[in-house]
Short mmCIF file of C-alpha atoms and ligand atoms in Angstrom, two decimals:
data_model
loop_
_atom_site.label_atom_id
_atom_site.label_comp_id
_atom_site.label_asym_id
_atom_site.label_seq_id
_atom_site.Cartn_x
_atom_site.Cartn_y
_atom_site.Cartn_z
CA MET A 1 0.00 0.00 0.00
CA ALA A 2 1.30 3.46 -0.90
CA LYS A 3 2.48 5.82 1.81
CA ILE A 4 0.59 9.11 1.44
CA PHE A 5 2.37 12.41 2.08
CA SER A 6 0.67 15.81 2.20
CA ILE A 7 2.92 18.83 1.69
CA ALA A 8 1.16 21.70 3.45
CA SER A 9 1.58 25.22 4.80
CA GLY A 10 -0.50 28.03 6.21
CA LYS A 11 1.28 30.67 4.15
CA GLY A 12 1.64 30.65 0.34
CA GLY A 13 4.85 30.65 -1.66
CA VAL A 14 6.95 28.85 0.97
CA GLY A 15 8.08 26.11 -1.45
CA LYS A 16 5.54 23.27 -1.19
CA SER A 17 5.52 22.53 -4.93
CA THR A 18 9.32 22.79 -5.11
CA ILE A 19 9.72 20.35 -2.22
CA SER A 20 7.06 17.98 -3.65
CA CYS A 21 9.01 17.86 -6.91
CA HIS A 22 12.52 17.31 -5.51
CA LEU A 23 11.45 14.95 -2.75
CA ALA A 24 9.50 12.89 -5.31
CA LYS A 25 12.59 12.77 -7.55
CA SER A 26 14.66 11.56 -4.63
CA MET A 27 12.10 8.83 -3.86
CA ALA A 28 11.94 7.77 -7.52
CA GLY A 29 15.75 7.87 -7.72
CA HIS A 30 15.77 5.30 -4.89
CA GLY A 31 13.56 3.02 -7.03
CA GLU A 32 10.30 3.85 -5.22
CA LYS A 33 7.33 4.24 -7.57
CA THR A 34 6.02 7.73 -6.80
CA ILE A 35 3.23 10.01 -8.01
CA ILE A 36 2.70 13.69 -7.25
CA ILE A 37 -0.91 14.84 -7.19
CA GLU A 38 -1.29 18.58 -7.69
CA THR A 39 -4.42 19.86 -5.96
CA ASP A 40 -4.21 23.62 -6.52
CA CYS A 41 -7.04 23.89 -9.07
CA GLY A 42 -6.81 26.98 -11.26
CA LEU A 43 -3.17 27.53 -10.33
CA ARG A 44 -1.34 24.66 -12.04
CA GLY A 45 2.44 25.09 -11.89
CA LEU A 46 4.11 21.75 -11.26
CA ASP A 47 4.09 20.94 -14.98
CA ILE A 48 6.67 23.73 -15.40
CA ILE A 49 8.85 22.57 -12.51
CA LEU A 50 8.63 18.95 -13.74
CA ASN A 51 9.01 19.96 -17.40
CA THR A 52 5.90 18.01 -18.47
CA ASP A 53 4.18 20.40 -20.83
CA GLN A 54 2.23 17.96 -23.04
CA ILE A 55 -0.82 17.82 -20.81
CA VAL A 56 -4.08 16.76 -22.46
CA TYR A 57 -6.12 15.61 -19.45
CA ASP A 58 -5.86 16.61 -15.81
CA ILE A 59 -7.38 15.72 -12.44
CA GLY A 60 -10.44 17.83 -13.26
CA ASP A 61 -11.11 15.79 -16.41
CA PHE A 62 -10.99 12.61 -14.38
CA ILE A 63 -13.32 13.97 -11.68
CA SER A 64 -15.77 15.21 -14.35
CA GLY A 65 -15.73 11.85 -16.13
CA ASN A 66 -14.02 13.16 -19.30
CA CYS A 67 -11.21 10.60 -19.07
CA GLU A 68 -9.91 7.59 -17.16
CA LEU A 69 -7.49 8.27 -14.30
CA VAL A 70 -4.64 6.66 -16.24
CA ASP A 71 -5.16 9.12 -19.15
CA ALA A 72 -4.49 12.09 -16.86
CA ILE A 73 -1.30 10.66 -15.34
CA GLN A 74 1.87 12.08 -16.91
CA PRO A 75 5.34 10.53 -17.09
CA VAL A 76 8.32 12.60 -15.94
CA GLU A 77 11.36 12.67 -18.22
CA ASP A 78 14.41 10.69 -17.04
CA PHE A 79 12.49 9.05 -14.15
CA ASP A 80 10.95 5.65 -14.85
CA HIS A 81 9.39 5.55 -11.40
CA LEU A 82 7.94 9.08 -11.26
CA HIS A 83 4.50 10.22 -12.41
CA PHE A 84 2.48 13.37 -12.08
CA LEU A 85 -1.26 14.07 -11.93
CA PRO A 86 -1.72 17.74 -12.88
CA ALA A 87 -4.28 20.10 -11.33
CA SER A 88 -7.17 21.42 -13.33
CA THR A 89 -6.74 24.87 -14.87
CA ASN A 90 -10.32 25.63 -13.86
CA PHE A 91 -10.58 27.75 -10.68
CA LYS A 92 -14.13 26.51 -10.17
CA GLN A 93 -13.11 22.84 -10.08
CA ASN A 94 -13.49 21.88 -6.45
CA LEU A 95 -11.82 18.67 -5.30
CA SER A 96 -13.72 16.93 -2.52
CA HIS A 97 -12.40 14.65 0.18
CA ASN A 98 -14.23 11.85 -1.62
CA ASP A 99 -12.45 12.60 -4.94
CA LEU A 100 -9.05 12.45 -3.25
CA PHE A 101 -9.99 9.30 -1.36
CA LYS A 102 -11.11 7.54 -4.56
CA ILE A 103 -7.91 8.52 -6.38
CA CYS A 104 -5.78 7.16 -3.53
CA GLU A 105 -7.81 3.96 -3.48
CA SER A 106 -7.12 3.45 -7.20
CA LEU A 107 -3.43 4.30 -6.97
CA GLY A 108 -2.61 2.81 -3.58
CA ASP A 109 -1.63 -0.59 -4.95
CA VAL A 110 0.30 0.82 -7.92
CA TYR A 111 2.63 3.26 -6.15
CA ASP A 112 4.97 3.18 -3.16
CA ASN A 113 4.46 6.89 -2.48
CA ILE A 114 1.64 9.33 -3.21
CA ILE A 115 2.51 12.99 -2.64
CA PHE A 116 -0.25 15.61 -2.39
CA ASP A 117 1.08 19.04 -3.34
CA LEU A 118 -1.52 21.12 -1.49
CA PRO A 119 -2.43 24.78 -1.87
CA SER A 120 -1.68 26.90 1.21
CA GLY A 121 -4.28 27.19 3.96
CA TYR A 122 -6.70 25.02 5.84
CA ALA A 123 -9.37 24.09 3.30
CA MET A 124 -7.61 21.50 1.11
CA THR A 125 -5.33 20.38 3.96
CA ALA A 126 -8.39 19.43 6.00
CA LYS A 127 -9.71 17.38 3.07
CA THR A 128 -6.68 15.09 3.17
CA LYS A 129 -6.77 14.68 6.96
CA ASP A 130 -7.81 11.05 7.18
CA ILE A 131 -6.19 10.07 3.87
CA SER A 132 -2.61 11.14 4.62
CA ASP A 133 -0.10 9.10 6.56
CA ILE A 134 2.16 12.08 7.17
CA PHE A 135 1.97 15.86 6.80
CA LEU A 136 5.11 17.77 5.92
CA ILE A 137 4.59 21.33 7.11
CA VAL A 138 6.75 23.82 5.21
CA VAL A 139 7.92 27.05 6.79
CA THR A 140 10.36 29.80 5.83
CA PRO A 141 12.58 31.41 8.45
CA ASP A 142 10.78 34.72 8.80
CA PRO A 143 8.99 35.33 12.11
CA VAL A 144 5.58 35.95 10.50
CA CYS A 145 5.73 32.61 8.69
CA ILE A 146 6.91 30.86 11.83
CA ARG A 147 4.03 32.24 13.89
CA ASN A 148 1.63 31.36 11.07
CA ALA A 149 2.94 27.77 11.00
CA SER A 150 2.50 27.47 14.73
CA MET A 151 -1.16 28.58 14.47
CA PHE A 152 -1.69 26.37 11.40
CA VAL A 153 -0.45 23.24 13.19
CA ASP A 154 -2.52 24.13 16.24
CA PHE A 155 -5.62 24.36 14.02
CA LEU A 156 -4.84 21.05 12.27
CA ARG A 157 -4.42 19.28 15.59
CA ASN A 158 -7.17 20.83 17.69
CA ASP A 159 -9.87 21.83 15.20
CA CYS A 160 -9.35 19.36 12.33
CA LYS A 161 -8.36 16.63 14.81
CA ILE A 162 -5.57 15.44 12.53
CA SER A 163 -3.89 12.55 14.25
CA ALA A 164 -1.44 11.64 11.45
CA GLN A 165 2.27 12.35 11.97
CA MET A 166 3.46 15.87 11.14
CA ARG A 167 7.05 16.90 10.42
CA LEU A 168 8.61 20.29 9.79
CA ILE A 169 10.67 21.36 6.77
CA VAL A 170 12.36 24.75 6.80
CA ASN A 171 12.83 26.12 3.28
CA LYS A 172 14.62 29.20 1.91
CA MET A 173 17.11 29.30 4.77
CA THR A 174 19.74 32.05 4.46
CA SER A 175 22.91 32.66 6.46
CA ASN A 176 21.46 36.01 7.58
CA ALA A 177 18.37 34.34 8.99
CA LEU A 178 20.61 31.96 10.92
CA LYS A 179 22.57 34.90 12.35
CA LYS A 180 19.53 36.99 13.20
CA GLY A 181 17.58 35.01 15.73
CA PHE A 182 16.21 32.22 13.57
CA VAL A 183 17.46 29.50 15.87
CA GLU A 184 15.54 31.00 18.82
CA ASN A 185 12.43 31.21 16.63
CA MET A 186 12.98 27.64 15.53
CA ASP A 187 13.17 26.47 19.16
CA TYR A 188 9.94 28.36 19.72
CA ILE A 189 8.07 26.65 16.88
CA ILE A 190 9.38 23.21 17.82
CA ASP A 191 8.27 23.86 21.43
CA GLN A 192 4.91 25.25 20.37
CA THR A 193 4.01 22.61 17.82
CA GLY A 194 5.92 19.61 19.05
CA LEU A 195 6.94 19.01 15.43
CA GLN A 196 10.11 17.12 14.67
CA LEU A 197 12.44 18.86 12.22
CA LEU A 198 12.88 16.83 9.04
CA GLY A 199 15.14 19.07 7.01
CA ILE A 200 16.48 22.54 6.25
CA ILE A 201 16.73 23.66 2.62
CA PRO A 202 18.80 26.71 1.66
CA TYR A 203 17.54 29.60 -0.39
CA CYS A 204 19.72 29.07 -3.44
CA GLU A 205 20.11 29.66 -7.13
CA SER A 206 20.36 25.97 -8.04
CA ILE A 207 16.81 25.33 -6.81
CA MET A 208 15.50 28.54 -8.37
CA LEU A 209 17.10 27.70 -11.73
CA SER A 210 16.04 24.08 -11.63
CA ASN A 211 12.41 25.23 -11.20
CA PHE A 212 12.81 27.90 -13.85
CA LEU A 213 14.26 25.54 -16.45
CA GLY A 214 12.44 22.36 -15.40
CA LYS A 215 15.83 20.65 -14.84
CA HIS A 216 16.87 18.13 -12.21
CA LEU A 217 19.19 19.10 -9.37
CA LYS A 218 22.73 17.96 -10.15
CA LYS A 219 23.81 14.77 -8.38
CA ARG A 220 26.42 15.12 -5.63
CA THR A 221 25.51 18.80 -5.02
CA LEU A 222 24.51 19.88 -1.50
CA THR A 223 20.89 20.51 -2.51
CA HIS A 224 20.59 17.04 -4.06
CA LYS A 225 22.07 15.51 -0.91
CA ILE A 226 19.66 17.51 1.28
CA PHE A 227 16.63 16.01 -0.48
CA ASP A 228 18.17 12.53 -0.25
CA ALA A 229 18.72 13.10 3.49
CA ILE A 230 15.05 14.12 3.89
CA HIS A 231 14.06 10.95 2.02
CA ASP A 232 16.31 8.86 4.30
CA ARG A 233 14.88 10.38 7.47
CA LEU A 234 11.36 9.69 6.18
CA ILE A 235 12.15 6.00 5.82
CA GLY A 236 13.48 5.93 9.36
CA LYS A 237 17.24 6.25 8.80
CA ASN A 238 19.12 8.27 11.36
CA THR A 239 20.66 10.63 8.77
CA LYS A 240 22.02 13.96 10.00
CA ILE A 241 20.18 17.16 9.06
CA LEU A 242 22.36 18.75 6.40
CA ILE A 243 22.66 22.50 5.99
N1 LIG B 1 14.95 26.80 -1.64
C1 LIG B 1 14.63 27.67 -2.59
N2 LIG B 1 15.57 28.50 -3.12
C2 LIG B 1 15.25 29.42 -4.07
N3 LIG B 1 14.00 29.59 -4.56
C3 LIG B 1 13.02 28.80 -4.07
C4 LIG B 1 13.28 27.80 -3.09
N4 LIG B 1 12.11 27.16 -2.81
C5 LIG B 1 11.18 27.72 -3.59
N5 LIG B 1 11.71 28.71 -4.34
C6 LIG B 1 10.98 29.61 -5.26
O1 LIG B 1 9.93 30.21 -4.51
C7 LIG B 1 8.76 30.36 -5.31
C8 LIG B 1 7.58 29.67 -4.63
O2 LIG B 1 7.86 28.28 -4.59
P1 LIG B 1 6.70 27.20 -4.73
O3 LIG B 1 5.84 27.50 -5.90
O4 LIG B 1 7.33 25.87 -4.63
O5 LIG B 1 5.89 27.54 -3.40
P2 LIG B 1 4.46 27.01 -2.96
O6 LIG B 1 4.47 26.91 -1.47
O7 LIG B 1 4.14 25.77 -3.70
O8 LIG B 1 3.51 28.19 -3.43
P3 LIG B 1 1.91 28.17 -3.42
O9 LIG B 1 1.50 28.41 -1.99
O10 LIG B 1 1.55 29.32 -4.31
O11 LIG B 1 1.47 26.84 -3.93
C9 LIG B 1 9.10 29.78 -6.67
O12 LIG B 1 9.49 30.86 -7.50
C10 LIG B 1 10.29 28.85 -6.39
O13 LIG B 1 11.16 28.72 -7.51
MG1 LIG B 2 2.43 25.29 -4.91
#
């Protein structure tokens, strides 16, 4: 049965789609059959990051009965084990909990990993609450985002009653943020949320350019190793957090 990951955040633009893409590539690179499901209807973007621009059908077509699920699933160049289910371009397409559940039921026996790339905020996150095995909460090092994440996790736990595991990923880390009180803020969020830190990803040109050009991260670079280390920690290895 597939393990289901939801990549979530309270605030937008923190890097959920970027992390979905590179984590999925790391999983696929380890031979694990992986699919990313993009759920941000009306705001499709992963096709650019994954360089899969020949999309005919998407998740909305499947939900509306215009195609079979398999017709909407896209291959990803250079990765035999990686697939992508693109979001609808229609803002009015509303994915229900039932839609997501049915998709996971169909794909659960085919894949090792299913990754939901969620839009920011509570609405879609709540819809995956009893489908996901683990939530990866993404945060950037600025204090507003950190406070937002703390409130977001509180809401997921206490109002949505999410009981699945949650882990924290810090993205867009800079050396200045490290110097200027980030570590104290980090202690605060870990204390407040009780979330275990899974990884820290630097703010860097290689990730920006890889998204921009739809290219893979180069093997043996620090960023590539960071995503592999996140993968390893997710499968229970005691790998150090790289930075
Ligand atoms: N570590 C990083 N270093 C440099 N740029 C990054 C990094 N992570 C993400 N970005 C850039 O930040 C922007 C937002 O990233 P992304 O689209 O992944 O965020 P998101 O959380 O999925 O946004 P949304 O909430 O709109 O779905 C993109 O331009 C992306 O290239
Ligand atoms: Mg996104």
